Coordinates of C-alpha atoms in Angstrom, one line a residue:
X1249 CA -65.3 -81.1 45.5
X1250 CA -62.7 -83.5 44.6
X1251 CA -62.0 -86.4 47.3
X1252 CA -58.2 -87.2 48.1
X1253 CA -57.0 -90.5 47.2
X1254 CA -55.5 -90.5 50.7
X1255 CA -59.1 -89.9 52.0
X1256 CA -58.6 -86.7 53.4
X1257 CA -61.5 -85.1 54.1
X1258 CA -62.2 -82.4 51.4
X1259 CA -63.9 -79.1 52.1
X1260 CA -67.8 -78.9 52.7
X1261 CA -70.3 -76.1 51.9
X1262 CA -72.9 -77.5 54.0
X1263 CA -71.3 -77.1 57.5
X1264 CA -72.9 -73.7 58.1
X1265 CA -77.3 -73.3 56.9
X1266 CA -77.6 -70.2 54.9
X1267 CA -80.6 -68.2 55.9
X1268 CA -83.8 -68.6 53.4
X1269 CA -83.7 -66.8 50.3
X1270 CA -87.1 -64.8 51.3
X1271 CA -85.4 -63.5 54.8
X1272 CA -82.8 -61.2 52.4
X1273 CA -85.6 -59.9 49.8
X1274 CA -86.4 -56.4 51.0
X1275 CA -87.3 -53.4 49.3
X1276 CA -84.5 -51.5 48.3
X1277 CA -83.3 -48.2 49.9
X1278 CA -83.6 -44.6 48.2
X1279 CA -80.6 -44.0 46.8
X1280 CA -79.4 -41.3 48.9
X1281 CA -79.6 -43.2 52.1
X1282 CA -77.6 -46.3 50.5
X1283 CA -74.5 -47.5 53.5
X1284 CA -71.3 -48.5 52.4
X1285 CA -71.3 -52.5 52.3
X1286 CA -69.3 -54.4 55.6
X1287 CA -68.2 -58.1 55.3
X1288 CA -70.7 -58.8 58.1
X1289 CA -73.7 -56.6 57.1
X1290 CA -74.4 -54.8 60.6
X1291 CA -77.9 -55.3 59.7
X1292 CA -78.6 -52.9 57.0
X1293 CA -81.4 -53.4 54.7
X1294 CA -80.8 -54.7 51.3
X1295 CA -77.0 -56.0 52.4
X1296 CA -76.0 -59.5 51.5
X1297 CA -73.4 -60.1 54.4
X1298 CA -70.7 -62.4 53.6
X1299 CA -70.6 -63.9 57.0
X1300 CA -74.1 -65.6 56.8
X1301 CA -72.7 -66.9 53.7
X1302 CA -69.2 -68.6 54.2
X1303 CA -70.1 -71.7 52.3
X1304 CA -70.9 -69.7 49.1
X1305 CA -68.2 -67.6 49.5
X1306 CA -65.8 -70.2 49.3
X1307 CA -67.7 -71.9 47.1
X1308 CA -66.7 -68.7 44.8
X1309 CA -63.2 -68.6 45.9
X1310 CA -62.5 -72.2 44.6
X1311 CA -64.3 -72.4 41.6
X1312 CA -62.8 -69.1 40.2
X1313 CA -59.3 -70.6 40.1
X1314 CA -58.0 -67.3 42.0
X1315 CA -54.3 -67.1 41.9
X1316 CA -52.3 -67.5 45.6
X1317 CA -51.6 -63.9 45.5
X1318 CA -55.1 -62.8 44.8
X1319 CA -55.9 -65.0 47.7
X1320 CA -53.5 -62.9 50.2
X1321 CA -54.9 -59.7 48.9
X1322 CA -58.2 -60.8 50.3
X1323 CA -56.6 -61.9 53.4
X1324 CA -54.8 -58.5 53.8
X1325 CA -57.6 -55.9 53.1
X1326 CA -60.7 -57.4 55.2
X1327 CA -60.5 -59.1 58.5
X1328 CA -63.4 -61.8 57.0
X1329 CA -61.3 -63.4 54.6
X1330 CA -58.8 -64.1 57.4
X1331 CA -60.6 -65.3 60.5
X1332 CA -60.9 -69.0 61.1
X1333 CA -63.8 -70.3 58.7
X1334 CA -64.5 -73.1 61.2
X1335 CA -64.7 -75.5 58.2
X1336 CA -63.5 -79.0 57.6
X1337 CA -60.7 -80.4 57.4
X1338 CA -59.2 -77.5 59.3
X1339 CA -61.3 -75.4 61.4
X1340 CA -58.9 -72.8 62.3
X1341 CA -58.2 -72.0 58.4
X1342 CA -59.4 -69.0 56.8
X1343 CA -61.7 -69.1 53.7
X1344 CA -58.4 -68.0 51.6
X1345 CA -56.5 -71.2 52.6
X1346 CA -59.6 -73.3 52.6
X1347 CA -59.7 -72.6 49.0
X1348 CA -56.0 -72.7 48.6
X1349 CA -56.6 -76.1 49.8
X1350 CA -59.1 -76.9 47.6
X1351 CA -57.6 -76.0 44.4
X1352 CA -54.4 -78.2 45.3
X1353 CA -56.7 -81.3 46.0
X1354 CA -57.5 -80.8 42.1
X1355 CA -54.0 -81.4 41.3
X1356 CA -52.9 -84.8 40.1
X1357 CA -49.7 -84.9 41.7
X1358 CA -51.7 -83.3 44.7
X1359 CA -54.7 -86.2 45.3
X1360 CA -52.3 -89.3 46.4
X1361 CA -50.4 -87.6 48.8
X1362 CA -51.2 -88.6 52.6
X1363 CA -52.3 -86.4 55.0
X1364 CA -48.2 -86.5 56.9
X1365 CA -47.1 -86.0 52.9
X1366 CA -48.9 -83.0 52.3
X1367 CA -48.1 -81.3 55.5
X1368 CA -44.7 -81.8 55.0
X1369 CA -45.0 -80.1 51.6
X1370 CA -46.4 -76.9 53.1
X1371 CA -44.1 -76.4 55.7
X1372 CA -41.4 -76.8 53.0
X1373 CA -42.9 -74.6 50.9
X1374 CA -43.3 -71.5 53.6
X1375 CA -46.2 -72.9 55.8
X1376 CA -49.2 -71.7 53.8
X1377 CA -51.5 -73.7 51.3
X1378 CA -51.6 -70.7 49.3
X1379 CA -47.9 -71.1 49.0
X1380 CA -48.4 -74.7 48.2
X1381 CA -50.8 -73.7 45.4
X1382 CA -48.6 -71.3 43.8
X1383 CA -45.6 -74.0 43.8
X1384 CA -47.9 -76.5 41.9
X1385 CA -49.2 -73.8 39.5
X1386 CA -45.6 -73.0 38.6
X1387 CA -45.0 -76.0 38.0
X1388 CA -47.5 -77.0 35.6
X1389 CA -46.7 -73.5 34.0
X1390 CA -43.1 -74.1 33.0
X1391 CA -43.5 -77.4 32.6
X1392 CA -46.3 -78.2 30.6
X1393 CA -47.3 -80.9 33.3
X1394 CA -50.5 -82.9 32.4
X1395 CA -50.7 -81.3 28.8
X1396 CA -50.0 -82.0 25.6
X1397 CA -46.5 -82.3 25.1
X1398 CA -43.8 -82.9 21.8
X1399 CA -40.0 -83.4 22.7
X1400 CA -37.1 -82.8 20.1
X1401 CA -34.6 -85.1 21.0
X1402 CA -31.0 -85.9 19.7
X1403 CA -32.1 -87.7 16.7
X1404 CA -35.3 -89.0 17.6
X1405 CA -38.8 -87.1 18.7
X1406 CA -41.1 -87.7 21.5
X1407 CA -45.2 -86.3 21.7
X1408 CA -47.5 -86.8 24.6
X1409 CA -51.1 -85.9 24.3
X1410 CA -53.0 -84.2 26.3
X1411 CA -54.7 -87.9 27.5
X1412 CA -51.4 -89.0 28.2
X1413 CA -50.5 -91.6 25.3
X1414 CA -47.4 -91.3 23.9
X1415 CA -46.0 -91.1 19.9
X1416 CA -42.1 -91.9 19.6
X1417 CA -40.2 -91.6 15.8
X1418 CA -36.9 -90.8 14.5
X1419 CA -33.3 -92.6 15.1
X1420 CA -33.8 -95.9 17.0
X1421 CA -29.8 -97.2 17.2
X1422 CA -30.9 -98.0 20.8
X1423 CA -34.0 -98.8 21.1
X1424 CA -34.8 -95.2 22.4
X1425 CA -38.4 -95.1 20.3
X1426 CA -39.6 -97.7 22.8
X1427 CA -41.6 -99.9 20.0
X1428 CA -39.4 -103.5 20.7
X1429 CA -37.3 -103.2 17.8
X1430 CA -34.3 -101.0 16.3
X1431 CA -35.5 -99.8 13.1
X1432 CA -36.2 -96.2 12.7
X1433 CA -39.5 -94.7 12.3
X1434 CA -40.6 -91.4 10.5
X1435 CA -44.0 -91.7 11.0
X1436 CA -45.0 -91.3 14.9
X1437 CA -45.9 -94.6 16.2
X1438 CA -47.7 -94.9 19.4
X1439 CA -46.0 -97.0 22.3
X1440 CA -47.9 -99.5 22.5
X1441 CA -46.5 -100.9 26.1
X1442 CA -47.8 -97.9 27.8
X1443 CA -51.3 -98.6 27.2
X1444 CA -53.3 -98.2 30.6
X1445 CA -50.8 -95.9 31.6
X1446 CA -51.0 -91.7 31.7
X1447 CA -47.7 -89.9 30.6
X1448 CA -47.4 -86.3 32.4
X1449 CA -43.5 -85.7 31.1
X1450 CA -41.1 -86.6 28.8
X1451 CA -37.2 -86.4 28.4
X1452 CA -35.1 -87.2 25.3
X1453 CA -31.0 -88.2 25.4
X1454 CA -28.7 -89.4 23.0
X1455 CA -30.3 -93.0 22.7
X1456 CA -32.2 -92.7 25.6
X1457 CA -35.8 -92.0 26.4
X1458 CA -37.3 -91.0 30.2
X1459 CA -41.3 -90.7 30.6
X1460 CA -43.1 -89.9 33.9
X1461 CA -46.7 -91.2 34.6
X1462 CA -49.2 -89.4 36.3
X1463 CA -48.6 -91.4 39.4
X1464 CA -45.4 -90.5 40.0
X1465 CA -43.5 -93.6 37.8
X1466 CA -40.5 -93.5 35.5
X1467 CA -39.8 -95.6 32.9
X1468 CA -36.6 -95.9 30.7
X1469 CA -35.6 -97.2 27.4
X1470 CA -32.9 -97.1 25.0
X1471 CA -29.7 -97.2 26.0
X1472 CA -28.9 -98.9 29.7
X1473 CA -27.0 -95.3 31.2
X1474 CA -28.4 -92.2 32.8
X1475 CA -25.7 -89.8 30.6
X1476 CA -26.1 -88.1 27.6
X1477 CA -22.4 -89.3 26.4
X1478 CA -23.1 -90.4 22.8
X1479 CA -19.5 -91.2 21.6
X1480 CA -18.5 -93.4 25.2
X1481 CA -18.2 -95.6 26.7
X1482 CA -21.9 -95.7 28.4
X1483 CA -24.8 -97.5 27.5
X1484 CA -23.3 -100.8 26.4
X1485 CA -26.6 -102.7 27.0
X1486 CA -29.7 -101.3 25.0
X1487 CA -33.9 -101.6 26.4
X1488 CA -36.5 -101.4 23.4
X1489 CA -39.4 -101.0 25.6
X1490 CA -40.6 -98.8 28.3
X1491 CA -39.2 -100.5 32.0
X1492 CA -40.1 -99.0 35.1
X1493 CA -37.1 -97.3 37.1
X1494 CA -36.9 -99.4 39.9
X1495 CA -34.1 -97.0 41.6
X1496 CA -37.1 -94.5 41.5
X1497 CA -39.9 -96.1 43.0
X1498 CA -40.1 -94.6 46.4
X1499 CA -39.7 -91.3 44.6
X1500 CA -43.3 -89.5 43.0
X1501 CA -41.0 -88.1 40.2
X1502 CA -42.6 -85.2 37.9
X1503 CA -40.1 -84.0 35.8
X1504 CA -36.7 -85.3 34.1
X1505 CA -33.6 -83.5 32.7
X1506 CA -31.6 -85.9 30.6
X1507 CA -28.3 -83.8 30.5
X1508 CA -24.3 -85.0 29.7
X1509 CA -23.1 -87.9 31.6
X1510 CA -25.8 -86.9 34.2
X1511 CA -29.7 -87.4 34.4
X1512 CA -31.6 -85.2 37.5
X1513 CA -35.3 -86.2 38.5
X1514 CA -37.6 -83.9 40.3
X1515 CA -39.8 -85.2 42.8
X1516 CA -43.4 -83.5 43.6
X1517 CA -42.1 -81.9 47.2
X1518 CA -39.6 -80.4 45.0
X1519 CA -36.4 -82.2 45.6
X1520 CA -33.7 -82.9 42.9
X1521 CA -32.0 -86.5 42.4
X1522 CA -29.0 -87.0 39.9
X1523 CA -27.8 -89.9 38.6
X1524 CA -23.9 -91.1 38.0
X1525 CA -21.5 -87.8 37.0
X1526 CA -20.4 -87.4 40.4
X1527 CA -17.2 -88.7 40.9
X1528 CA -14.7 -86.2 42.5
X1529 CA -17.8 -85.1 44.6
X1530 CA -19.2 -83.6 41.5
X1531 CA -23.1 -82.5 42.0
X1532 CA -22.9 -82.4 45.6
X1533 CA -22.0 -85.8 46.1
X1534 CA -19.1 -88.9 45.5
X1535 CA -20.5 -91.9 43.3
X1536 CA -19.4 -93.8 40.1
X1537 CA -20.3 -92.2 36.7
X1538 CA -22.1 -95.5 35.8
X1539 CA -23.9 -95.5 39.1
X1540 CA -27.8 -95.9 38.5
X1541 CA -29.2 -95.0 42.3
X1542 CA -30.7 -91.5 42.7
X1543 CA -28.7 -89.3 45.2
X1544 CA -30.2 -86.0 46.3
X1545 CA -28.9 -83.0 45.4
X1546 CA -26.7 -81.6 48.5
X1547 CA -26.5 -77.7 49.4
X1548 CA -28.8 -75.0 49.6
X1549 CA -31.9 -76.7 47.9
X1550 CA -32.1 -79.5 50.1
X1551 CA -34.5 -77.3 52.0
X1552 CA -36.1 -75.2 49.3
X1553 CA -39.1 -76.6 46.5
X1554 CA -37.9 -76.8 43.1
X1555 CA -40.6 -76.2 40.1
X1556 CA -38.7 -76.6 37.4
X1557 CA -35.4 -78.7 36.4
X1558 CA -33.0 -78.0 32.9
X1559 CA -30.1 -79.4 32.0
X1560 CA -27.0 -78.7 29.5
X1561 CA -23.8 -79.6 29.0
X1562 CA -22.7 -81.0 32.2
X1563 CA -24.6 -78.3 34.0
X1564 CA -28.0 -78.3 36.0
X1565 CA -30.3 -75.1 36.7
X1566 CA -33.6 -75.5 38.7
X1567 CA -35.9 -72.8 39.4
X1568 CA -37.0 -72.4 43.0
X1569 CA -40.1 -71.2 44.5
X1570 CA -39.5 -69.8 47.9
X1571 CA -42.5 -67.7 50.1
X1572 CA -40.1 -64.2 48.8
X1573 CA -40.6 -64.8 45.6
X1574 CA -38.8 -67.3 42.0
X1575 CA -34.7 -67.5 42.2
X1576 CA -33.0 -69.7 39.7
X1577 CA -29.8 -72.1 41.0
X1578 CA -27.1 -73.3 39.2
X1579 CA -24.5 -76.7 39.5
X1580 CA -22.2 -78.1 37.5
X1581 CA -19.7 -76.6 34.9
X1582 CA -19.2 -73.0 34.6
X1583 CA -17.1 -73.4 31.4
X1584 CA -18.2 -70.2 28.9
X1585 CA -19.9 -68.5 32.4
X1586 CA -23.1 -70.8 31.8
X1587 CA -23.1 -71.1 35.1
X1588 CA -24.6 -67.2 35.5
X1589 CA -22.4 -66.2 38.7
X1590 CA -20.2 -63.9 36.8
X1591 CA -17.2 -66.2 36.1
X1592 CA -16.1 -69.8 34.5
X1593 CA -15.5 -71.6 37.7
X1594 CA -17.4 -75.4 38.7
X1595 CA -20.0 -75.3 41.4
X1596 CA -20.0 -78.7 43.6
X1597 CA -23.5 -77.1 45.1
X1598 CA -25.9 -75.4 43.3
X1599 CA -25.6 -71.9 43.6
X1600 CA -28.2 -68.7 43.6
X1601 CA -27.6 -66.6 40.4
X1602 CA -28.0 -63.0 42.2
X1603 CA -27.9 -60.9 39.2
X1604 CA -32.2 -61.6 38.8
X1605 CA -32.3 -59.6 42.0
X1606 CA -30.3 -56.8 40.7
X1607 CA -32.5 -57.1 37.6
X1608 CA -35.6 -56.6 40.0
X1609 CA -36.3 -60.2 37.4
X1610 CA -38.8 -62.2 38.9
X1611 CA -38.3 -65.8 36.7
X1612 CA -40.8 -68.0 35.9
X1613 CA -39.5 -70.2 33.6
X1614 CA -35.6 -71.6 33.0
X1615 CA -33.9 -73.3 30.1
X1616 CA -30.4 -75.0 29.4
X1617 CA -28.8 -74.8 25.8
X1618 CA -25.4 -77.1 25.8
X1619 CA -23.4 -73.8 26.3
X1620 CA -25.7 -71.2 27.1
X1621 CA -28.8 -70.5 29.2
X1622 CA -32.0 -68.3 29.1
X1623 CA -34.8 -67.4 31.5
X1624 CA -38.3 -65.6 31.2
X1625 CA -39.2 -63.0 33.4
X1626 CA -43.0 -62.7 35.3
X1627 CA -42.8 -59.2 33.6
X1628 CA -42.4 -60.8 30.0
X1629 CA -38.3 -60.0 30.1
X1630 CA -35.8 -62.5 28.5
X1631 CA -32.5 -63.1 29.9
X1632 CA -29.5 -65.0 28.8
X1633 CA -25.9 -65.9 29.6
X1634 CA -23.1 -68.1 29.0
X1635 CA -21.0 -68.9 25.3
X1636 CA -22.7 -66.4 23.3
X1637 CA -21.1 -68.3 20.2
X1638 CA -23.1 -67.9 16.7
X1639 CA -25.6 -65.1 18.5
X1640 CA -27.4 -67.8 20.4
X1641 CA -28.0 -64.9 23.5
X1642 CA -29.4 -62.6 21.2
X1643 CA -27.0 -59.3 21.9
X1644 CA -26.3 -58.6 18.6
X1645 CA -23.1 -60.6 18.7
X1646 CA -20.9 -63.5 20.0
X1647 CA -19.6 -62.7 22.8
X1648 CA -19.4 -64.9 26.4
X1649 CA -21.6 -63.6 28.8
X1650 CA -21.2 -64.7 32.4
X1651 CA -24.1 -62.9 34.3
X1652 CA -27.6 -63.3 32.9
X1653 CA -28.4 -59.9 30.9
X1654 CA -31.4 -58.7 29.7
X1655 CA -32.5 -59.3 25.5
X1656 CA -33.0 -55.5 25.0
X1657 CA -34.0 -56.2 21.4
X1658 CA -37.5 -58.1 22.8
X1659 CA -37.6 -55.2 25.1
X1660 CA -41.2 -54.5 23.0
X1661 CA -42.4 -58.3 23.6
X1662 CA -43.7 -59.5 26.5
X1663 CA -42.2 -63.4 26.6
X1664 CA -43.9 -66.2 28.3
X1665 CA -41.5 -69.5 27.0
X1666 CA -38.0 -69.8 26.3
X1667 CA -36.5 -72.6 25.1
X1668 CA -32.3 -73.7 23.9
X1669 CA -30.2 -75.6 22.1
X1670 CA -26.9 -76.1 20.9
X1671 CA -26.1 -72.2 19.6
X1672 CA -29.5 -71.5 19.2
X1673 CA -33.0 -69.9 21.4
X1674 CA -36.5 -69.8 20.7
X1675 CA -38.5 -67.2 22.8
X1676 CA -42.5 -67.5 22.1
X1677 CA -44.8 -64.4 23.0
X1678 CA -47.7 -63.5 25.3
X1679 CA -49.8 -63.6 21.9
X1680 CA -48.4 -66.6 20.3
X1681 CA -45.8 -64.9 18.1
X1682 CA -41.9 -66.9 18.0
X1683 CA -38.6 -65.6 17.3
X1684 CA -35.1 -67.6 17.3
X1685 CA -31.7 -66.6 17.1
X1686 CA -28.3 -68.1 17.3
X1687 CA -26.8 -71.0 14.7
X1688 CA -28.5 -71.6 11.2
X1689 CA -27.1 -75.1 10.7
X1690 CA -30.3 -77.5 9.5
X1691 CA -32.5 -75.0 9.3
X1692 CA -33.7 -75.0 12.7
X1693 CA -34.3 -71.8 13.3
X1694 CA -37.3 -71.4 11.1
X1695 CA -36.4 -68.6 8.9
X1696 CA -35.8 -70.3 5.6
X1697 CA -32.6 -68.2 4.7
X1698 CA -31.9 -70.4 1.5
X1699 CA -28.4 -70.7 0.5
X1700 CA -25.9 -71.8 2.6
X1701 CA -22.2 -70.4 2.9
X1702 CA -20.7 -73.2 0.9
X1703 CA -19.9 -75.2 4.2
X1704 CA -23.2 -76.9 4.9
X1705 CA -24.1 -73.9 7.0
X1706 CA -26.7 -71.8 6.9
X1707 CA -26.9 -68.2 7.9
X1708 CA -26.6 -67.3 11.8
X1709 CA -28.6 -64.9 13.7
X1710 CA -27.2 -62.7 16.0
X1711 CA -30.3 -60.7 17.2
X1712 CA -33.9 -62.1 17.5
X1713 CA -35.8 -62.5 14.1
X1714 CA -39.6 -63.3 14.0
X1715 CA -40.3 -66.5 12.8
X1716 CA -42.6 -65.8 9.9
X1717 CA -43.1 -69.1 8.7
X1718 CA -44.7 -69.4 12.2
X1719 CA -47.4 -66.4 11.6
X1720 CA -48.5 -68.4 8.8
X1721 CA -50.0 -71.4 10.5
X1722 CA -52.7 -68.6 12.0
X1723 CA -52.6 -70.2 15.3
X1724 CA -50.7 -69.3 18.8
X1725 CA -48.0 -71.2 19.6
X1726 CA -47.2 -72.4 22.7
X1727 CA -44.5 -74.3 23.2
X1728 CA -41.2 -74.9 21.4
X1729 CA -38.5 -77.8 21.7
X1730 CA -35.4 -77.9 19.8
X1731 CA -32.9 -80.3 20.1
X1732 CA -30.7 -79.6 22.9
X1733 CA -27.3 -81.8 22.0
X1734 CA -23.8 -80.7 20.8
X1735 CA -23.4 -84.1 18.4
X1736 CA -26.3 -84.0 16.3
X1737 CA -27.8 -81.8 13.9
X1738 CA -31.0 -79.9 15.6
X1739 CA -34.3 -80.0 14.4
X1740 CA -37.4 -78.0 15.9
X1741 CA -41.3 -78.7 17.1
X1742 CA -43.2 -75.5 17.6
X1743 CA -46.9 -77.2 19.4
X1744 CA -50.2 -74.5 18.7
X1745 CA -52.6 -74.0 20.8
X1746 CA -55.2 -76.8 19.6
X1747 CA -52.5 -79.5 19.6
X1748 CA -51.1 -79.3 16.5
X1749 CA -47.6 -79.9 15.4
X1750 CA -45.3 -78.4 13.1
X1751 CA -41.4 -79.3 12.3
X1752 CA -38.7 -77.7 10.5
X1753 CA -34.8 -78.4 10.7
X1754 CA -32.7 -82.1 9.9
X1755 CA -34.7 -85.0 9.4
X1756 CA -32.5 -87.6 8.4
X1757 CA -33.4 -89.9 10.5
X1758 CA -37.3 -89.1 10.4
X1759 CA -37.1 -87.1 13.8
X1760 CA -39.8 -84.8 12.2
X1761 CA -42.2 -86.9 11.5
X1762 CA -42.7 -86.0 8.0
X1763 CA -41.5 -88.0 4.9
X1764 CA -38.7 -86.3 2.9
X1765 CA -38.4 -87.0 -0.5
X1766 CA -35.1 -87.7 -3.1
X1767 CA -32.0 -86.2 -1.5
X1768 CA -33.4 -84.1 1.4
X1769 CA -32.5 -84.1 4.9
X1770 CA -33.6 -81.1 5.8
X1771 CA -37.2 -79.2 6.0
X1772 CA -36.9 -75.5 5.8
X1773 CA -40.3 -73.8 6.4
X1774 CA -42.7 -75.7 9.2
X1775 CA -44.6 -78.5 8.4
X1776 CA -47.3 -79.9 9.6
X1777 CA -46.6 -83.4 11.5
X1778 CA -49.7 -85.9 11.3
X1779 CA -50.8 -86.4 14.9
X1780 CA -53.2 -84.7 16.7
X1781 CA -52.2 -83.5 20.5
X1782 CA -55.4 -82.6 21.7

């Protein structure tokens, strides 16, 4: 049993003495005369009563990693798991949120939070540990938080391992590869400066570079602005090494979103913070677009946890976990409907996309292309919306759409990560298989199409293909990052299961990783980068 950094006392087993072993060894019953088993035994022969067991019980509960709703089932169908356990720290809890409890205190964003902190977090996430525990496991779902991590970035490429250290190569105009200089680098280089320190996240800009430590720090490099904005006027002073946030440090931050002229942060209750792109009370609030404090994000989610943050071209979605069930918000531009509420208006507050109720689309996971935006479905269902330019929606052709709507030709594949760039999606299946569709510029789709049209370009895709240069590495994949900005050319990391990392699309600048030879700047068919994520 894991003890709190806040020292909280964590759960015992030994508050209540199990009876001898030898006092429950009896003969066994004929057959015919066997009782139907009760939670509390009633004193039948051969019965092992959970009630004269609690400790073990939970003991069982914890360390099966139950999910929150398996939890309430227990709760609703017997009267045991429901009653007050008389355990520490809570003696009115049942078993069910005992456990609950317990499997939260083996979160790292969990374990440093005081005993007020952590009470405020379950009241704002519906008054329930169990609730508490679903919102940090779907978190670390979409999120990949405390994994092993790689990051394609305009230009340049970030990869966390699984122990936290951190590999940076690729365009370095800024300083963004966080090594003390401003040459490029096509061979991952670990950060150096980080040493000592765990990364959890990563986020890649124009220029610009965000990590998050497992205690809750930032740190920044690259160029000296929040935005994205690449040809602009911000980020006229550049940082080559890792410096911690200092607008952030009263914030335990887990997650960043490095969009256009805006940045968002999402803290471990759940609450969003921007930076600068709010003048004209843009984002829910009035500030200077080269103002570097965090403001919180005004409207409906001031009072409901966020999981997940992704942002796109001057938009921000965030995917909220409230005791009903997963909605997704949206803020921001609604230029091309990206905005999901049926029509091309701004939003000044985020606002619930309703069509995922009509849907009967429980989402668990949310991504933001520049233009265009994409969600995964509990049930394994893909949605997207917004400028449907190039077949980057996956309909079959390029038109806007302004509600999400269901990819009826994955309607045979059950999805479980989505990700989006500029034009194009990658969706990765339950059993590790990938497709893409949308633009074919640089290759970064995977497919290998050959000869472009004359114009540099290669061949679009307007419905979802199977990436069969994928199938060949013989390994599921599990995540997939693709560069995510409108002024430079994409390339594309697909991470496998064992923590290896393949790259196809540009690499001019060495943002794959790999060494291209003569007069390449491209790589058509994955290949494998030489770092080891495990």
């Amino acid at each position: 049993m894991d003890a709190t950094a806040s020292g909280a006392p964590s759960v015992h087993y030994h508050n209540i003495v199990d009876p001898p072993v030898a006092a429950l060894v009896v003969p066994p019953l004929p057959t015919f005369q066997r009782q139907q088993r009760h939670c509390f035994g009633e004193s039948t022969p051969g019965e092992f009563p959970l009630a004269a067991n609690p400790s073990i019980v939970l003991h069982v509960l914890t360390d099966c990693n139950l999910d929150p709703q398996d939890l309430a089932k227990l709760e609703a169908t017997c009267f045991f798991f429901r009653q007050p356990a008389n355990f520490a720290p809570d003696y009115e809890l049942s078993i069910s949120e005992l456990a609950a409890l317990d499997m939260c205190q083996k979160r790292a964003i969990f374990k440093p939070m005081t005993v007020e902190e952590r009470e405020v977090l379950k009241q704002r996430c519906g008054g329930s540990w169990k609730l508490v525990l679903r919102f940090l496991q779907a978190g670390e779902a979409c999120c990949r938080r405390e994994k092993s991590q790689a990051i394609a970035g305009p230009g340049h490429s970030i990869a966390v391992t699984s122990k936290g250290v951190v590999y940076s190569f690729g365009s370095n105009s800024s300083g963004q590869l966080g090594h003390g200089t401003m040459e490029e680098e096509w061979r991952p280089r670990q950060i150096r400066s980080l040493q000592g320190i765990r990364i959890i996240q990563a986020a890649a800009g124009a220029g610009r570079t965000m990590l998050i430590s497992d205690v809750g720090r930032v740190y920044a490099f690259g160029k000296d602005s929040f935005g994205e904005a690449e040809y602009g006027v911000q980020g006229t002073k550049f940082v080559t090494t890792p410096q911690p946030v200092e607008s952030l440090k009263n914030i335990f931050a887990v997650q960043a979103a490095i969009g256009n002229f805006f940045t968002a942060v999402l803290s471990r209750e759940g609450r969003v913070y921007t930076f600068s792109w709010g003048s004209d009370a843009k984002l829910g609030h009035q500030t200077d677009p080269n103002d570097l404090e965090p403001h919180p994000l005004l409207g409906p989610l001031e009072n409901i946890p966020v999981v997940q943050i992704a942002a796109g071209y001057c938009y921000l979605l965030a995917l909220a976990c409230q005791p009903g069930g997963m909605s997704v918000y949206s803020v921001g531009c609604g230029l091309g409907g990206k905005l999901g509420h049926g029509s091309r208006t701004d939003e000044r507050y985020p606002r619930l996309i309703e069509q995922f109720r009509a849907l009967n689309l429980q989402p668990i996971e949310v991504a933001a292309g520049a233009w265009h935006a994409a969600v995964v479905g509990r049930d394994g269902r893909v949605c997207t919306w917004g400028w449907g330019r190039y077949g980057c929606l996956g309909h079959g052709n390029e038109e806007c759409e302004s509600v999400p709507k269901v990819v009826e030709a994955l309607s045979k594949v059950k999805a479980v990560h989505v990700a989006t760039g500029d034009y194009t999606t990658f969706v990765v299946s339950e059993d590790g298989d990938v497709y893409s569709f949308g633009c074919g510029e640089s290759s970064s789709l995977g497919h290998n199409t050959g000869a472009a049209d004359g114009q540099g370009r290669h061949t679009n895709v307007l419905s979802p293909e199977l990436v069969t240069s994928l199938k060949q590495v013989n390994e599921r994949v599990v995540q997939i990052s693709l560069t995510n900005s409108i002024y430079w050319n994409a390339h594309t990391f697909a991470l496998t299961e064992s923590g290896k990392l393949y790259a196809f699309g540009a690499g001019d600048k060495g943002q794959l990783g790999i060494e291209l030879v003569a007069d390449q700047n491209e790589r058509g068919n994955p290949e494998r980068v030489d770092i080891d994520l495990s």
